[in-house]
CSV table of C-alpha atoms and ligand atoms in Angstrom, one decimal:
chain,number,residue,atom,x,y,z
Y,1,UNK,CA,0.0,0.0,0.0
Y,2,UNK,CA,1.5,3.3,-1.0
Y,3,UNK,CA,-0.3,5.1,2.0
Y,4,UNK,CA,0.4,8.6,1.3
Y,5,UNK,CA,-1.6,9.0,-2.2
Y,6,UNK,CA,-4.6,10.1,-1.7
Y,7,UNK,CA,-6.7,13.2,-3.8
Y,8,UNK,CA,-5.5,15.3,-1.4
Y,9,UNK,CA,-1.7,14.7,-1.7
Y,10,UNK,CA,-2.3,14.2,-5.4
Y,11,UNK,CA,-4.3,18.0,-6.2
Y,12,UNK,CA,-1.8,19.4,-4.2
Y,13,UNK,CA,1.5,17.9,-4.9
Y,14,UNK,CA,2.2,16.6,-0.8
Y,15,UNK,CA,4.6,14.1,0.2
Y,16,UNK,CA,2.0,13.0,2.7
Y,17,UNK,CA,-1.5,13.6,3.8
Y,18,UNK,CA,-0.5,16.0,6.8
Y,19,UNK,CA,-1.9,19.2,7.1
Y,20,UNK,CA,-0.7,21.6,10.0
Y,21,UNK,CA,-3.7,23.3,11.1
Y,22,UNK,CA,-3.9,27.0,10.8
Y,23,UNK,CA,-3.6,28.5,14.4
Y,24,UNK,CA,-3.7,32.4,15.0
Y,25,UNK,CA,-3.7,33.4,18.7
Y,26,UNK,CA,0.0,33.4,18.5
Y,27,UNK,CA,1.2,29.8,17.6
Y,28,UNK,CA,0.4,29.8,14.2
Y,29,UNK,CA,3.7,31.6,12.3
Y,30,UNK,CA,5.2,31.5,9.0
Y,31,UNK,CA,7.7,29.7,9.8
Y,32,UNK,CA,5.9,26.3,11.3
Y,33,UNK,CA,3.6,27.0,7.8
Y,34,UNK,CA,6.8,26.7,5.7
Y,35,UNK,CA,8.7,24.0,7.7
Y,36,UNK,CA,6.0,21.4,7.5
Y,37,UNK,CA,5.3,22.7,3.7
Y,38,UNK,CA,9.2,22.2,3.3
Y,39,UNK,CA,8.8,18.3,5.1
Y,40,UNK,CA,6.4,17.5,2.4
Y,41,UNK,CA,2.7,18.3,4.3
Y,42,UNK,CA,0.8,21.1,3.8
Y,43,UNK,CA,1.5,24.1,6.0
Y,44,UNK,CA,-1.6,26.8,6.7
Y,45,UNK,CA,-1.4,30.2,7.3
Y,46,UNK,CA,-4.0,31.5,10.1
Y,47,UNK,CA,-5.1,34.8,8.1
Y,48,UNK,CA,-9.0,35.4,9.1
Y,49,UNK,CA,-7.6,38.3,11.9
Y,50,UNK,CA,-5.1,40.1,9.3
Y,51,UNK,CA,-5.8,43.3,7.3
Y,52,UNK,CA,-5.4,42.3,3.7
Y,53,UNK,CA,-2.1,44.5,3.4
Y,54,UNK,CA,-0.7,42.3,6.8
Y,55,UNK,CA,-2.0,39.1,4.9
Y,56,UNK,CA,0.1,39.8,1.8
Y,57,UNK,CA,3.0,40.2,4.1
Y,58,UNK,CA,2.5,37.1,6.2
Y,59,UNK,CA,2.5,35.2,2.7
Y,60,UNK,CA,5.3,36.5,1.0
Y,61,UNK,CA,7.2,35.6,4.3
Y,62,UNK,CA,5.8,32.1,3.4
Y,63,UNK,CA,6.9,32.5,0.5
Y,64,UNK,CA,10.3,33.5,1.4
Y,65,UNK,CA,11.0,29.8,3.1
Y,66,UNK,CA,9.2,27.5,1.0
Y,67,UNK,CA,8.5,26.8,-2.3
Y,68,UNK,CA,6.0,24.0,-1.6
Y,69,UNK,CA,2.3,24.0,-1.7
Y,70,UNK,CA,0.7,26.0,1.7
Y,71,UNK,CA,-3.0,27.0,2.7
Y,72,UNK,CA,-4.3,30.1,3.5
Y,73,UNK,CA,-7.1,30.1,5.9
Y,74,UNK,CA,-9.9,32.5,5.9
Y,75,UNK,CA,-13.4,32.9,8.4
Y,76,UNK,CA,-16.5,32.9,6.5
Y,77,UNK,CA,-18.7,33.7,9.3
Y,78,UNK,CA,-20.4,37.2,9.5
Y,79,UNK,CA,-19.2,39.1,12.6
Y,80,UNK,CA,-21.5,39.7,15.6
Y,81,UNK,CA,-23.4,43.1,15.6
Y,82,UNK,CA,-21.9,45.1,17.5
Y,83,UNK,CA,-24.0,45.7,20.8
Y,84,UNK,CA,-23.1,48.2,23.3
Y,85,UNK,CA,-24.9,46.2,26.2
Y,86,UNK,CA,-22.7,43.7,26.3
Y,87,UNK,CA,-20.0,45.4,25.5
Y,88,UNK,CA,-20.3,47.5,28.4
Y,89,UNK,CA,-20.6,44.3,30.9
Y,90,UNK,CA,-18.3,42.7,29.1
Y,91,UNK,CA,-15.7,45.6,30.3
Y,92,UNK,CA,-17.2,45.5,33.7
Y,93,UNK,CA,-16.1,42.1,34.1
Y,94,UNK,CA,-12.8,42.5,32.5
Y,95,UNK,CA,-12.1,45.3,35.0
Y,96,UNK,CA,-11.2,44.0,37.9
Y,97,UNK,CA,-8.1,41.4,36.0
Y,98,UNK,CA,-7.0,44.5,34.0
Y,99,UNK,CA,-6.5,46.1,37.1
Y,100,UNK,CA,-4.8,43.5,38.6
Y,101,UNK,CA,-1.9,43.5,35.4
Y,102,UNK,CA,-2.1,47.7,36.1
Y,103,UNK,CA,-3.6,48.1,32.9
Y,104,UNK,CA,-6.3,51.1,32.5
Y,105,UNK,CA,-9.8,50.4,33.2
Y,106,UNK,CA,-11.3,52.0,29.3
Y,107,UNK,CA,-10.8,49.6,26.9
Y,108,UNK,CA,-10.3,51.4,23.0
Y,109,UNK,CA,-13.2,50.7,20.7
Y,110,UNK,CA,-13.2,47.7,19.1
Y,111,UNK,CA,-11.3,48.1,15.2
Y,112,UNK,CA,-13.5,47.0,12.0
Y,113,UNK,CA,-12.5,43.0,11.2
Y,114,UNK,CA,-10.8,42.7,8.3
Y,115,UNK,CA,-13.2,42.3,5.7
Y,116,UNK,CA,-13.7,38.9,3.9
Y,117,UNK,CA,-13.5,39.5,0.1
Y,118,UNK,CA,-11.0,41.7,0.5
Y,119,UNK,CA,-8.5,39.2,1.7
Y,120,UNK,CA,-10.2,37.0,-0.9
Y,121,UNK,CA,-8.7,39.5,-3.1
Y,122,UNK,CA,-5.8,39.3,-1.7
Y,123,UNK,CA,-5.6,35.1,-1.5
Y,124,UNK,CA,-6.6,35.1,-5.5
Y,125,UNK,CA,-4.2,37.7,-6.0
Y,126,UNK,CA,-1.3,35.6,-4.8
Y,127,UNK,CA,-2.6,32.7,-6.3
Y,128,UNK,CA,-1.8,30.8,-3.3
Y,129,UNK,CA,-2.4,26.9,-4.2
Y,130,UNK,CA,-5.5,26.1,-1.2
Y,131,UNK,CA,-7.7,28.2,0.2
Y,132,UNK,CA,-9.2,26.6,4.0
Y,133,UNK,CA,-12.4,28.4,4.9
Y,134,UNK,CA,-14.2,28.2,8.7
Y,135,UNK,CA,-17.4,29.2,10.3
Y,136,UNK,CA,-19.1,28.9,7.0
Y,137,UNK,CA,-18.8,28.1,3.6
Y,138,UNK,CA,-18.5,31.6,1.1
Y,139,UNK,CA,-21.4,32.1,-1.4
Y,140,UNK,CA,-21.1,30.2,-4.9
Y,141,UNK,CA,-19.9,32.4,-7.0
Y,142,UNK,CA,-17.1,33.7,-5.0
Y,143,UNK,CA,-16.2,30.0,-4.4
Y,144,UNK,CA,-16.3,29.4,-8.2
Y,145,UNK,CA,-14.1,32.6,-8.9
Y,146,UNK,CA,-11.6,30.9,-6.5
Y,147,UNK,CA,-11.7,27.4,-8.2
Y,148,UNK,CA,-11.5,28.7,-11.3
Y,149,UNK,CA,-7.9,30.6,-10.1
Y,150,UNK,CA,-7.3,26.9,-9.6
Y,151,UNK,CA,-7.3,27.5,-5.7
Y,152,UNK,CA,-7.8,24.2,-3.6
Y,153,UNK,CA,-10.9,24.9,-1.4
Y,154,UNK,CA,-11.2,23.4,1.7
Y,155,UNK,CA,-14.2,24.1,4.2
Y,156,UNK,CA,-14.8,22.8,7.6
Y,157,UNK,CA,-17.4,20.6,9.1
Y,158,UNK,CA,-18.3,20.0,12.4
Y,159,UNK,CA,-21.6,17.6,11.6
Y,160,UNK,CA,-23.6,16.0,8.9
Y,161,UNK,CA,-25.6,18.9,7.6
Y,162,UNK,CA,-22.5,20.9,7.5
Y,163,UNK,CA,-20.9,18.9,4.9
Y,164,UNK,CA,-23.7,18.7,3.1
Y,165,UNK,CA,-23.8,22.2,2.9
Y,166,UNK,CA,-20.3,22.3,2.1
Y,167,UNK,CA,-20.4,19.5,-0.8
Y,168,UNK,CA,-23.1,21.3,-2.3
Y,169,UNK,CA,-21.2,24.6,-2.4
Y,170,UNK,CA,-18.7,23.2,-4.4
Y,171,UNK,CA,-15.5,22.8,-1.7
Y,172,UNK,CA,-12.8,20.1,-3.1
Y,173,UNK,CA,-12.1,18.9,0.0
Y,174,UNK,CA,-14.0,18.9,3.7
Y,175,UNK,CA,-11.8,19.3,7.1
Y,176,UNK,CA,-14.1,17.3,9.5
Y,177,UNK,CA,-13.5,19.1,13.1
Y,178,UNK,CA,-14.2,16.3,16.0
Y,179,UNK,CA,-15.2,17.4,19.4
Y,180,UNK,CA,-11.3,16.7,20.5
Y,181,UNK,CA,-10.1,19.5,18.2
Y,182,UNK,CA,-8.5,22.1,20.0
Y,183,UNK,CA,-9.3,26.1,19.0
Y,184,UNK,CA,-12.7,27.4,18.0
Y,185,UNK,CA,-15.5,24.8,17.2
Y,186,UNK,CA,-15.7,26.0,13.3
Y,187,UNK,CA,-19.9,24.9,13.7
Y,188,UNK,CA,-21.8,27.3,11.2
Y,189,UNK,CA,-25.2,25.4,11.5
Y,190,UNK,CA,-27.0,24.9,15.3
Y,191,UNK,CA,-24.8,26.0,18.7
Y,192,UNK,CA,-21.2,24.2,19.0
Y,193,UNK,CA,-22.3,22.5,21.9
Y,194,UNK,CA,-24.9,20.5,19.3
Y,195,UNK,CA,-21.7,19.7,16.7
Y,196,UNK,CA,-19.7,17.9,19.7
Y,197,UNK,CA,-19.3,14.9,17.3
Y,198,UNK,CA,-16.2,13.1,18.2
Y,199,UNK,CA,-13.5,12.2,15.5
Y,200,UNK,CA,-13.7,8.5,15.7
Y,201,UNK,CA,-17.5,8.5,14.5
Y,202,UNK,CA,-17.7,12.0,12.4
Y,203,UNK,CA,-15.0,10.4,9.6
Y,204,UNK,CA,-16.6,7.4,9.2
Y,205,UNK,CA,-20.1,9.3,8.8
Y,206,UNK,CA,-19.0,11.8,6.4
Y,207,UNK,CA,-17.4,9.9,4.3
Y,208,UNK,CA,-20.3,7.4,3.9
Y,209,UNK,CA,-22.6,10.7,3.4
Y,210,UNK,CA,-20.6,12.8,1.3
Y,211,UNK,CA,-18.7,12.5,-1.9
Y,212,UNK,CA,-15.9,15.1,-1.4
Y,213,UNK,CA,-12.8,13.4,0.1
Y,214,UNK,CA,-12.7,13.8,4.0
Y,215,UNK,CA,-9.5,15.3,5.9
Y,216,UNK,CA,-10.0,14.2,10.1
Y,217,UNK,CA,-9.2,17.1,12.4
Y,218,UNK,CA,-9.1,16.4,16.2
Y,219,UNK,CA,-7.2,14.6,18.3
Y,220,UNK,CA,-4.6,13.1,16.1
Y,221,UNK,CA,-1.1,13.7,17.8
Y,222,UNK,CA,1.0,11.4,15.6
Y,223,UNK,CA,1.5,8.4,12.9
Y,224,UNK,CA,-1.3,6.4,15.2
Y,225,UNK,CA,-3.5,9.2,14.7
Y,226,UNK,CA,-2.8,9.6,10.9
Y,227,UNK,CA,-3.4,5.8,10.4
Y,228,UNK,CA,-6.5,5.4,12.1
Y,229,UNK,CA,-7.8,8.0,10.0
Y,230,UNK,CA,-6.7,7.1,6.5
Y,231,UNK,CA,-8.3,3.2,7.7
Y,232,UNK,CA,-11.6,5.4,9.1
Y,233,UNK,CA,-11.5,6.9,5.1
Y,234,UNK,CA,-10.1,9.7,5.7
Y,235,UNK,CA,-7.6,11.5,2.7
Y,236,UNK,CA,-5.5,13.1,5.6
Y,237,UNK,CA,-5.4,14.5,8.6
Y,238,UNK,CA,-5.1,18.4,9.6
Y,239,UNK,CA,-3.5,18.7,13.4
Y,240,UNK,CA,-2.7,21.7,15.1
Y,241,UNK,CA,-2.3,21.0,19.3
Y,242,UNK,CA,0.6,18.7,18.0
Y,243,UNK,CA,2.2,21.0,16.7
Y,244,UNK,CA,1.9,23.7,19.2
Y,245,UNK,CA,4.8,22.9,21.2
Y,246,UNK,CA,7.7,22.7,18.0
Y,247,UNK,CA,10.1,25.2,18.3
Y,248,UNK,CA,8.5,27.1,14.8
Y,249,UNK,CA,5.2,27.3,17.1
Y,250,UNK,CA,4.7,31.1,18.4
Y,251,UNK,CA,2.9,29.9,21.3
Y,252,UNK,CA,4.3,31.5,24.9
Y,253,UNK,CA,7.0,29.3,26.5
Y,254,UNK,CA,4.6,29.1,29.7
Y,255,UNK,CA,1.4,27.9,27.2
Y,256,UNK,CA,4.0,25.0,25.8
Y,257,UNK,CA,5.4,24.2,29.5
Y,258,UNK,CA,1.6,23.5,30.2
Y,259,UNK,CA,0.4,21.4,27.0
Y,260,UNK,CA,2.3,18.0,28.3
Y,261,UNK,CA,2.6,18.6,32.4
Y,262,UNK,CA,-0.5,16.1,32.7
Y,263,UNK,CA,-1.7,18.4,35.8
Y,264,UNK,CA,-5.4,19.9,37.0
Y,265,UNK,CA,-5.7,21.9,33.7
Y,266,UNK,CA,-7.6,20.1,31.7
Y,267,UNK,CA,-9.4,21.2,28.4
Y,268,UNK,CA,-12.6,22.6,28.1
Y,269,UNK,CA,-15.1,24.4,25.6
Y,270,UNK,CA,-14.9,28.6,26.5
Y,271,UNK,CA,-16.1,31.7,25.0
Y,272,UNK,CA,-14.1,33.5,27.3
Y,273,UNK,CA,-11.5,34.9,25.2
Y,274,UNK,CA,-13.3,35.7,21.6
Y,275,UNK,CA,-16.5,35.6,22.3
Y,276,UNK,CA,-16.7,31.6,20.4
Y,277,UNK,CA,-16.8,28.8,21.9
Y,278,UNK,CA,-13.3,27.3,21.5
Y,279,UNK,CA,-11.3,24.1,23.1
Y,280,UNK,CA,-9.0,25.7,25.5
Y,281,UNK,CA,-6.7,24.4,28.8
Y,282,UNK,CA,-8.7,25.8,32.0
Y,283,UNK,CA,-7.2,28.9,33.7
Y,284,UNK,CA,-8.8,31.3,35.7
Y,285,UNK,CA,-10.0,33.6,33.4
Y,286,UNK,CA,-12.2,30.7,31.5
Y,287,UNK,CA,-13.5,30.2,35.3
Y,288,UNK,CA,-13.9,33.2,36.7
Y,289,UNK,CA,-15.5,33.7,33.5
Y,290,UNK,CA,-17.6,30.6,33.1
Y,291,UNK,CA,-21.0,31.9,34.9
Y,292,UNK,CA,-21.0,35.0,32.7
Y,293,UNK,CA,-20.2,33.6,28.8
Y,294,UNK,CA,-23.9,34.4,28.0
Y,295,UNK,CA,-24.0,37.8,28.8
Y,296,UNK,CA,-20.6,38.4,26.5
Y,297,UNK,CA,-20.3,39.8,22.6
Y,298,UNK,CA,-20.0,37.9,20.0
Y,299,UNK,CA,-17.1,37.1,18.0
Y,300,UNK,CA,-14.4,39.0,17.1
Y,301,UNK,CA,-15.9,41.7,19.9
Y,302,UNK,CA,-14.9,40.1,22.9
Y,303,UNK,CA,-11.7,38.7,21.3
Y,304,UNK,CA,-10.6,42.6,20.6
Y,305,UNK,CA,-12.0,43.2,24.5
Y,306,UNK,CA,-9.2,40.5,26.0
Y,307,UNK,CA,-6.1,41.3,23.5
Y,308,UNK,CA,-4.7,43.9,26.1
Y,309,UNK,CA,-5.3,41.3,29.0
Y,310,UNK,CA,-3.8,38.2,27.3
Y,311,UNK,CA,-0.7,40.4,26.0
Y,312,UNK,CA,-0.1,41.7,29.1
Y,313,UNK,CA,-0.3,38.6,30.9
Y,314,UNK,CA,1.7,37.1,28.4
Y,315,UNK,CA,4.3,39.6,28.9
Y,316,UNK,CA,4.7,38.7,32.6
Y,317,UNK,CA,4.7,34.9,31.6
Y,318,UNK,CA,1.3,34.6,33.6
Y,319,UNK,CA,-0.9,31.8,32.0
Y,320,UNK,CA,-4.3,32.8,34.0
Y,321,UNK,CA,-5.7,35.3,31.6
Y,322,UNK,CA,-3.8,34.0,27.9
Y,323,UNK,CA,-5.7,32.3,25.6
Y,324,UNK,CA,-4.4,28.3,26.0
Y,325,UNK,CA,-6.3,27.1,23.0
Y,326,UNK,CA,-5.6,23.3,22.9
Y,327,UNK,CA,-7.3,19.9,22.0
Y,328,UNK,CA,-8.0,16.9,24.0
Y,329,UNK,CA,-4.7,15.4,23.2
Y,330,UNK,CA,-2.3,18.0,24.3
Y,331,UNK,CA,-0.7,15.6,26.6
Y,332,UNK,CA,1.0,13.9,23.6
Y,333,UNK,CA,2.8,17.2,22.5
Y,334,UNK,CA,6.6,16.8,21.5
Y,335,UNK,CA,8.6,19.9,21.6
Y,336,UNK,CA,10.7,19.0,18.3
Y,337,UNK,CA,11.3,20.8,15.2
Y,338,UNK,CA,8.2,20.4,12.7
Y,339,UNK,CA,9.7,18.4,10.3
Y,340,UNK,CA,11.2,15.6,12.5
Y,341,UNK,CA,7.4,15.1,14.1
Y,342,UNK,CA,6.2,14.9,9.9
Y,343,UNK,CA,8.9,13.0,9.3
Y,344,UNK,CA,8.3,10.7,12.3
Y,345,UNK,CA,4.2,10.6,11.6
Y,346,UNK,CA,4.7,10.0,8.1
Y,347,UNK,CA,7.1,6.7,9.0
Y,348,UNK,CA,4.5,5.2,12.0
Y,349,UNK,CA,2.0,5.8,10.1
Y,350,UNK,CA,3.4,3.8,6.8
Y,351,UNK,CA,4.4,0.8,9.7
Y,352,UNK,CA,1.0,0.6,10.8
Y,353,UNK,CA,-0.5,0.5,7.3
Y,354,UNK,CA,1.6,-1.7,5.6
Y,355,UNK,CA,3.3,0.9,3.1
Y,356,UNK,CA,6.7,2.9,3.1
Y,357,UNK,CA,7.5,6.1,4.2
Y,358,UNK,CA,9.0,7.0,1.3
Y,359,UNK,CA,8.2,9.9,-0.4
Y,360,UNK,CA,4.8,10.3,-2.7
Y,361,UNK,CA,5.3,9.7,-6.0
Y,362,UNK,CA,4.3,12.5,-8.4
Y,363,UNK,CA,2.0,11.5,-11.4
Y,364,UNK,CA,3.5,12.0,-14.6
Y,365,UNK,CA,0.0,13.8,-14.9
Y,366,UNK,CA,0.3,15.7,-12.0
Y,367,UNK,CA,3.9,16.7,-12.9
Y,368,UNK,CA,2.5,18.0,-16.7
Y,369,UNK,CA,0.0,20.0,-14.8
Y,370,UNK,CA,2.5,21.5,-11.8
Y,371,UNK,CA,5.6,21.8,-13.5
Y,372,UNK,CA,7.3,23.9,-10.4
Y,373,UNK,CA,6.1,20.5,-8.3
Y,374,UNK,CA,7.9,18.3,-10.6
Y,375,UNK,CA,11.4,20.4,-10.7
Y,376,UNK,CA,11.5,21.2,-7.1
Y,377,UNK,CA,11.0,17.1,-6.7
Y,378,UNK,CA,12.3,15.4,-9.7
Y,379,UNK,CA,13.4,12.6,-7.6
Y,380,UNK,CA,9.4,11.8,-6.9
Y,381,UNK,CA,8.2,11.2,-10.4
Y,382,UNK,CA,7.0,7.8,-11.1
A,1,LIG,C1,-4.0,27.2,18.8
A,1,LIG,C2,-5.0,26.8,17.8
A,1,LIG,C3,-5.5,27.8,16.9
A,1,LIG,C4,-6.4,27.4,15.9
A,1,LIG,N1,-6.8,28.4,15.0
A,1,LIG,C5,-7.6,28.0,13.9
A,1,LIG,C6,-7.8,28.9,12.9
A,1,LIG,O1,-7.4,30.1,12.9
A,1,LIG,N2,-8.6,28.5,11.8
A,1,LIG,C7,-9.0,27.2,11.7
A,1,LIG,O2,-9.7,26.9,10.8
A,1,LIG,N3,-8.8,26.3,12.7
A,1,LIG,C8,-8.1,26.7,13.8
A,1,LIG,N4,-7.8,25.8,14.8
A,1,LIG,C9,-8.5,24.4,14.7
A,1,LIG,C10,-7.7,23.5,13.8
A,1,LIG,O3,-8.0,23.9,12.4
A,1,LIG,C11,-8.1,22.0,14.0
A,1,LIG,O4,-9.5,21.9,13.8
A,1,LIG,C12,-7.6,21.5,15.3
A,1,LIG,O5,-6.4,21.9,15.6
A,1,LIG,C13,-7.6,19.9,15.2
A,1,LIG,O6,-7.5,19.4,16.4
A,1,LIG,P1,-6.2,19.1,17.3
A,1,LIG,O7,-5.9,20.5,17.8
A,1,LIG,O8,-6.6,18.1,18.3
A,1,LIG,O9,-5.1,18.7,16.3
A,1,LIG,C14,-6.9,26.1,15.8
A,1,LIG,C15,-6.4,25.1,16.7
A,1,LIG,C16,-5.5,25.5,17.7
A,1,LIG,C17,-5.0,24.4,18.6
């Protein structure tokens, strides 16, 4: 069994059916997106929080380091109205920590979020080769503008109807987000809470339902992982807590010290620090904070609310009031460079199903089509 071919590797020219997860908060950087690009998965580049300018920055610095395939991802979801009501208890109850870290009790008022089509513009521009969409799926047409750039599409699923949706929108491929997954719960149809699907049984289900191949996010921390979900039918696997303690990872020294210390902290769903329910590690803030998550705004709101407070706490190392976005597996984190981990993955995972970890081979088809593929890798054509 040559493990690693699947669609996915094949559209996109991979060595192996690894995707790094796109991660903003602070662990996602250019530099983990090029190194597991440069190991032969596909990197991501978190841009849904960057002004378009910033996100044309952040990929030419991709750029800069790899010349393999990387994705770009985007959020589709509308941002919550902005409500002055909650903001306003929303800064009462952020008072009291900002004034423990000596920061000013007037928060500035909240910034416009970037706007979506105009770091669409900006992705089609740069002809970046996938596109990875969350909390929602972008209207038809704009997805067939980006397909037609010849832009990858891949949109994420937290349940059945989701795909659905998806598949009938036209995505190539569908990222299916299991309750383990750490970060925000990408659910765009029903309350996240409903979408708590687990890995193990949303692969199998999706790929039964839908026809678009299935990439399993959540929970996989290495080549076990990987191989379960190639023999659950999935085309790859997208994981980000595993990488969140590599040296290339921008997450704070304290947040890594924390992912594999097996202590009280535990993970948990919180819309503590953006405003969306996201998987997180427990700290006070996401406590303290617990009783009140109704009465917060919406996402990106609150997220623009806590920046100060997370900063400054990360500034004095202090992990009670940062953002500790990780999934159920963050106990399995290895602190080594990106590419030994892919590396490593890629060579369990071929032990476990039979193949070799050598290398994918590149189609003679696929190396007509992606020439720069073919002449970066010539050693790889069949
Ligand atoms: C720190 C962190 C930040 C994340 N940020 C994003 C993001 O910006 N966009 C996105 O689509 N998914 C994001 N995710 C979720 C991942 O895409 C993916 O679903 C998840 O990492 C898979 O589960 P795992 O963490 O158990 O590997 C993030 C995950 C983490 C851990």
């Amino acid at each position: 069994m040559n493990w690693p071919t699947t669609v996915l590797t094949e559209r996109l020219g991979l060595r192996y059916p690894i995707i790094q997860a796109p991660m903003t908060g602070g662990p996602g950087t250019p530099q983990l997106t090029a190194a597991v690009s440069n190991a032969g998965g596909l990197g991501s580049l978190a841009g849904s929080h960057l002004q378009p300018d910033r996100l044309r920055d952040a990929i030419a610095e991709v750029r800069a380091l790899t010349d393999r395939p990387f994705a770009v991802n985007l959020a589709a979801g509308s941002p919550a109205r902005l409500d002055q009501h909650r903001l306003g208890r929303a800064c009462e109850l952020l008072a009291p920590y900002r004034a423990e870290l000596g920061l000013s009790p007037a928060l500035a008022a909240p910034p416009d979020p970037p706007d979506f089509l105009d770091q669409l513009a900006v992705v089609m521009e740069e002809g970046v080769p996938a596109l990875s969409v969350v909390f929602g799926v972008p209207d038809s047409a704009c997805l067939n503008r980006v397909r037609d750039a010849g832009i990858a599409v891949l949109g994420t699923a937290t349940h059945l109807l989701e795909a659905i949706v998806l598949e009938e929108s036209g995505v190539d491929f569908i990222v299916a987000q299991g309750a383990e997954a750490g970060g925000h719960r990408a659910t765009f149809i029903g309350q996240p809470e409903q979408g708590l699907v687990g890995t193990l049984a949303l692969v199998p289900l999706l790929t039964k339902h839908v026809g678009v191949p299935i990439i399993a996010a959540g929970g996989v921390m290495d080549g076990r992982g990987v191989a379960a979900m190639r023999m659950l039918g999935a085309d790859g696997a997208q994981m980000g807590t595993a990488f969140l303690a590599c040296p290339e990872s921008g997450a704070h020294p304290a947040y890594k010290a924390l992912l594999s210390q097996g202590n009280e902290l535990a993970t948990t769903l919180s819309r503590a620090f953006t405003g969306r329910c996201g998987r997180v590690l427990r700290n006070r803030l996401v406590d303290e904070l617990r009783a009140h998550e109704a009465e917060l705004p919406g996402f990106p709101l609150q997220l623009f609310l806590t920046q100060e407070l997370s900063q400054a706490a990360a500034d004095r190392g202090l992990t009670d009031f940062m953002p500790l976005w990780a999934g159920q597996g963050c106990n399995l984190c290895q602190p080594r460079p990106a590419a030994e981990l892919v590396a490593l993955w890629a060579e369990q995972a071929a032990d476990l199903l039979g193949g070799e970890a050598r290398p994918n081979a590149i189609s003679p088809a696929l190396a007509r089509e992606r020439p720069e593929i073919a002449d970066a890798d010539p050693a790889y054509i069949i």
